[in-house]
Amino acid sequence: MASHFGTRCPKCDYSSSNPETCDSCGALISKIKARDRDDEDNDYYTPGVNRAGAGSSFTKIMLIAVAVLAVVAFAVFQMRESGPTTSGTGSVASVFTENFDTEVVNYSATPVLVDFHATWCGPCKTLAPRLEQMASDYSTKLKVVKVDIDRDPEIARRYSVQGVPTLVLVKNGSEVARTVGALPLPQLKSQFDPHL
């Protein structure tokens, strides 16, 4: 028989004489009411979702994402700080505004082939292995470096680069040859061979 006094069960709407447990359905009345009070205080509550669990999972995911971004940012910073390798091993090194004059303009051991490129540029990606091959084939008589025009636009302006990929051969601080586009390796060699 339903009680006409006492605590109303939020689950089955029965007026229970027990303020803790519903006499009809056995629900824990005090816990349901406490949860409902918490949920009313939060605008982002979605019925049927365990808010505490969802919040802690979201927090964990955000902390992991922040940690991953911090590691990636640190790795990029370390690569930029270490600068290019200029040992003449036949690899294509990146140069930046901070070291461009030292690595290109004032470099006198060999001519320097500068690849003006961008990370979003498809032809630049096509050209990259050809430049690696040139750096390997001419390791004793040519230094090959690359400049990202988005990171260092002032260098691109200095050499009047209108499109990418653009290759500029610098010898004793002056431009002596230039190509634009992803030319085949034999054509690249024929363009730059006379200046080496």
Tab-separated table of C-alpha atoms in Angstrom:
chain	number	residue	atom	x	y	z
A	1	MET	CA	0.000	0.000	0.000
A	2	ALA	CA	1.378	3.373	-1.039
A	3	SER	CA	2.402	5.734	1.706
A	4	HIS	CA	0.925	9.224	1.548
A	5	PHE	CA	3.848	10.747	3.415
A	6	GLY	CA	7.597	10.393	3.294
A	7	THR	CA	10.079	10.680	0.456
A	8	ARG	CA	8.936	10.496	-3.159
A	9	CYS	CA	11.097	8.096	-5.218
A	10	PRO	CA	12.495	9.898	-8.303
A	11	LYS	CA	12.616	6.589	-10.189
A	12	CYS	CA	9.102	5.168	-9.755
A	13	ASP	CA	7.316	8.164	-8.161
A	14	TYR	CA	6.303	6.115	-5.094
A	15	SER	CA	6.027	7.897	-1.742
A	16	SER	CA	8.396	5.832	0.336
A	17	SER	CA	8.478	5.877	4.113
A	18	ASN	CA	12.242	5.239	3.951
A	19	PRO	CA	14.227	8.370	2.908
A	20	GLU	CA	17.191	6.258	1.737
A	21	THR	CA	15.666	3.327	-0.171
A	22	CYS	CA	12.372	3.140	-2.105
A	23	ASP	CA	9.925	0.662	-0.546
A	24	SER	CA	8.505	-0.102	-4.002
A	25	CYS	CA	11.437	-0.404	-6.465
A	26	GLY	CA	14.448	-0.545	-4.130
A	27	ALA	CA	16.200	2.476	-5.712
A	28	LEU	CA	18.697	4.407	-3.594
A	29	ILE	CA	16.707	7.640	-3.280
A	30	SER	CA	19.407	9.780	-1.678
A	31	LYS	CA	21.965	8.923	-4.381
A	32	ILE	CA	19.515	9.622	-7.212
A	33	LYS	CA	18.597	12.991	-5.695
A	34	ALA	CA	22.248	13.920	-5.130
A	35	ARG	CA	23.090	13.080	-8.739
A	36	ASP	CA	20.107	15.055	-10.011
A	37	ARG	CA	21.219	18.110	-7.982
A	38	ASP	CA	24.724	17.874	-9.457
A	39	ASP	CA	23.318	17.516	-12.954
A	40	GLU	CA	21.152	20.620	-12.612
A	41	ASP	CA	24.285	22.609	-11.733
A	42	ASN	CA	25.991	21.606	-15.004
A	43	ASP	CA	24.700	22.957	-18.317
A	44	TYR	CA	26.517	20.282	-20.316
A	45	TYR	CA	24.757	17.307	-18.666
A	46	THR	CA	23.381	14.796	-21.128
A	47	PRO	CA	20.701	12.434	-19.752
A	48	GLY	CA	21.819	8.836	-19.725
A	49	VAL	CA	25.534	9.697	-19.684
A	50	ASN	CA	27.646	9.142	-16.603
A	51	ARG	CA	28.878	12.700	-16.337
A	52	ALA	CA	31.663	11.970	-13.869
A	53	GLY	CA	33.067	9.199	-16.053
A	54	ALA	CA	32.759	11.232	-19.243
A	55	GLY	CA	34.456	14.214	-17.652
A	56	SER	CA	37.381	12.217	-16.353
A	57	SER	CA	37.828	10.458	-19.717
A	58	PHE	CA	37.751	13.787	-21.539
A	59	THR	CA	40.273	15.217	-19.092
A	60	LYS	CA	42.589	12.239	-19.617
A	61	ILE	CA	42.346	12.568	-23.402
A	62	MET	CA	43.073	16.298	-23.223
A	63	LEU	CA	46.080	15.744	-20.953
A	64	ILE	CA	47.454	13.098	-23.331
A	65	ALA	CA	46.912	15.408	-26.326
A	66	VAL	CA	48.705	18.275	-24.571
A	67	ALA	CA	51.593	15.964	-23.651
A	68	VAL	CA	51.926	14.721	-27.242
A	69	LEU	CA	51.884	18.278	-28.598
A	70	ALA	CA	54.547	19.296	-26.089
A	71	VAL	CA	56.791	16.413	-27.180
A	72	VAL	CA	56.323	17.261	-30.869
A	73	ALA	CA	56.994	20.964	-30.254
A	74	PHE	CA	60.140	20.107	-28.309
A	75	ALA	CA	61.362	17.811	-31.111
A	76	VAL	CA	60.775	20.514	-33.754
A	77	PHE	CA	62.552	23.075	-31.578
A	78	GLN	CA	65.537	20.742	-31.148
A	79	MET	CA	65.770	20.131	-34.915
A	80	ARG	CA	65.692	23.871	-35.634
A	81	GLU	CA	68.248	24.645	-32.941
A	82	SER	CA	70.676	21.977	-34.133
A	83	GLY	CA	70.739	23.567	-37.603
A	84	PRO	CA	71.793	21.923	-40.853
A	85	THR	CA	74.559	19.447	-41.306
A	86	THR	CA	77.198	20.799	-43.646
A	87	SER	CA	79.656	17.954	-43.721
A	88	GLY	CA	79.354	17.378	-47.461
A	89	THR	CA	77.858	13.923	-47.007
A	90	GLY	CA	75.541	14.339	-49.953
A	91	SER	CA	72.417	15.172	-47.956
A	92	VAL	CA	70.122	18.151	-48.444
A	93	ALA	CA	70.121	20.317	-45.303
A	94	SER	CA	67.625	23.010	-44.332
A	95	VAL	CA	68.866	26.559	-43.895
A	96	PHE	CA	67.027	29.411	-42.218
A	97	THR	CA	67.178	33.201	-42.073
A	98	GLU	CA	69.466	32.951	-39.059
A	99	ASN	CA	72.199	30.989	-40.882
A	100	PHE	CA	71.514	31.648	-44.581
A	101	ASP	CA	74.399	34.068	-45.141
A	102	THR	CA	76.876	31.746	-43.442
A	103	GLU	CA	75.688	28.591	-45.203
A	104	VAL	CA	75.021	30.074	-48.658
A	105	VAL	CA	76.173	33.631	-49.404
A	106	ASN	CA	79.533	33.484	-47.597
A	107	TYR	CA	80.177	29.797	-48.332
A	108	SER	CA	83.085	29.574	-50.770
A	109	ALA	CA	84.220	25.934	-50.753
A	110	THR	CA	81.746	24.954	-53.505
A	111	PRO	CA	78.733	26.473	-55.269
A	112	VAL	CA	75.495	26.153	-53.281
A	113	LEU	CA	72.249	24.982	-54.874
A	114	VAL	CA	69.299	26.440	-52.935
A	115	ASP	CA	65.942	24.669	-53.220
A	116	PHE	CA	63.115	27.115	-52.458
A	117	HIS	CA	60.196	24.854	-51.526
A	118	ALA	CA	57.008	24.591	-49.431
A	119	THR	CA	55.577	21.685	-47.463
A	120	TRP	CA	52.232	21.944	-49.311
A	121	CYS	CA	53.867	21.871	-52.768
A	122	GLY	CA	53.414	18.617	-54.732
A	123	PRO	CA	56.126	19.301	-57.351
A	124	CYS	CA	58.544	20.108	-54.501
A	125	LYS	CA	58.002	16.612	-53.116
A	126	THR	CA	58.618	15.172	-56.600
A	127	LEU	CA	61.857	17.140	-56.889
A	128	ALA	CA	63.212	16.222	-53.427
A	129	PRO	CA	64.663	12.780	-54.312
A	130	ARG	CA	66.335	14.247	-57.411
A	131	LEU	CA	68.057	16.848	-55.248
A	132	GLU	CA	69.172	14.130	-52.824
A	133	GLN	CA	70.662	12.318	-55.819
A	134	MET	CA	72.427	15.484	-57.007
A	135	ALA	CA	73.794	16.072	-53.509
A	136	SER	CA	75.136	12.513	-53.515
A	137	ASP	CA	76.523	12.591	-57.080
A	138	TYR	CA	78.210	15.991	-56.598
A	139	SER	CA	79.110	15.662	-52.898
A	140	THR	CA	82.621	17.103	-53.425
A	141	LYS	CA	81.738	19.942	-55.796
A	142	LEU	CA	78.217	21.092	-54.833
A	143	LYS	CA	76.395	21.843	-51.603
A	144	VAL	CA	72.597	21.455	-51.759
A	145	VAL	CA	70.347	23.188	-49.218
A	146	LYS	CA	66.651	23.930	-48.949
A	147	VAL	CA	64.648	26.946	-47.756
A	148	ASP	CA	60.986	26.705	-46.726
A	149	ILE	CA	59.386	29.847	-48.196
A	150	ASP	CA	56.615	29.824	-45.585
A	151	ARG	CA	59.058	29.788	-42.664
A	152	ASP	CA	61.572	32.200	-44.238
A	153	PRO	CA	59.719	34.407	-46.743
A	154	GLU	CA	62.342	37.171	-46.539
A	155	ILE	CA	64.925	34.907	-48.216
A	156	ALA	CA	62.427	34.076	-50.981
A	157	ARG	CA	61.798	37.810	-51.515
A	158	ARG	CA	65.528	38.493	-51.546
A	159	TYR	CA	65.902	36.072	-54.482
A	160	SER	CA	62.627	37.136	-56.174
A	161	VAL	CA	61.139	33.636	-55.955
A	162	GLN	CA	57.757	33.730	-57.692
A	163	GLY	CA	56.846	30.030	-57.514
A	164	VAL	CA	58.012	26.756	-56.049
A	165	PRO	CA	60.027	24.731	-56.566
A	166	THR	CA	62.715	27.207	-57.612
A	167	LEU	CA	66.388	26.211	-57.623
A	168	VAL	CA	69.006	28.956	-57.399
A	169	LEU	CA	72.714	28.205	-57.817
A	170	VAL	CA	74.850	30.599	-55.749
A	171	LYS	CA	78.583	30.796	-56.423
A	172	ASN	CA	80.839	33.112	-54.402
A	173	GLY	CA	77.750	34.904	-53.050
A	174	SER	CA	76.122	35.591	-56.430
A	175	GLU	CA	73.355	33.831	-58.333
A	176	VAL	CA	74.736	32.140	-61.466
A	177	ALA	CA	71.832	29.906	-62.569
A	178	ARG	CA	68.151	29.254	-61.840
A	179	THR	CA	65.462	26.715	-62.723
A	180	VAL	CA	61.754	26.654	-61.905
A	181	GLY	CA	59.669	23.501	-61.633
A	182	ALA	CA	60.328	19.815	-60.970
A	183	LEU	CA	62.737	19.153	-63.841
A	184	PRO	CA	64.063	15.630	-64.499
A	185	LEU	CA	67.488	14.840	-63.033
A	186	PRO	CA	69.384	14.850	-66.380
A	187	GLN	CA	67.963	18.279	-67.222
A	188	LEU	CA	68.901	19.624	-63.772
A	189	LYS	CA	72.450	18.387	-64.193
A	190	SER	CA	72.750	19.902	-67.654
A	191	GLN	CA	71.540	23.270	-66.330
A	192	PHE	CA	73.982	23.406	-63.414
A	193	ASP	CA	77.021	21.414	-64.662
A	194	PRO	CA	78.588	24.357	-66.528
A	195	HIS	CA	78.825	26.336	-63.268
A	196	LEU	CA	80.451	23.652	-61.125
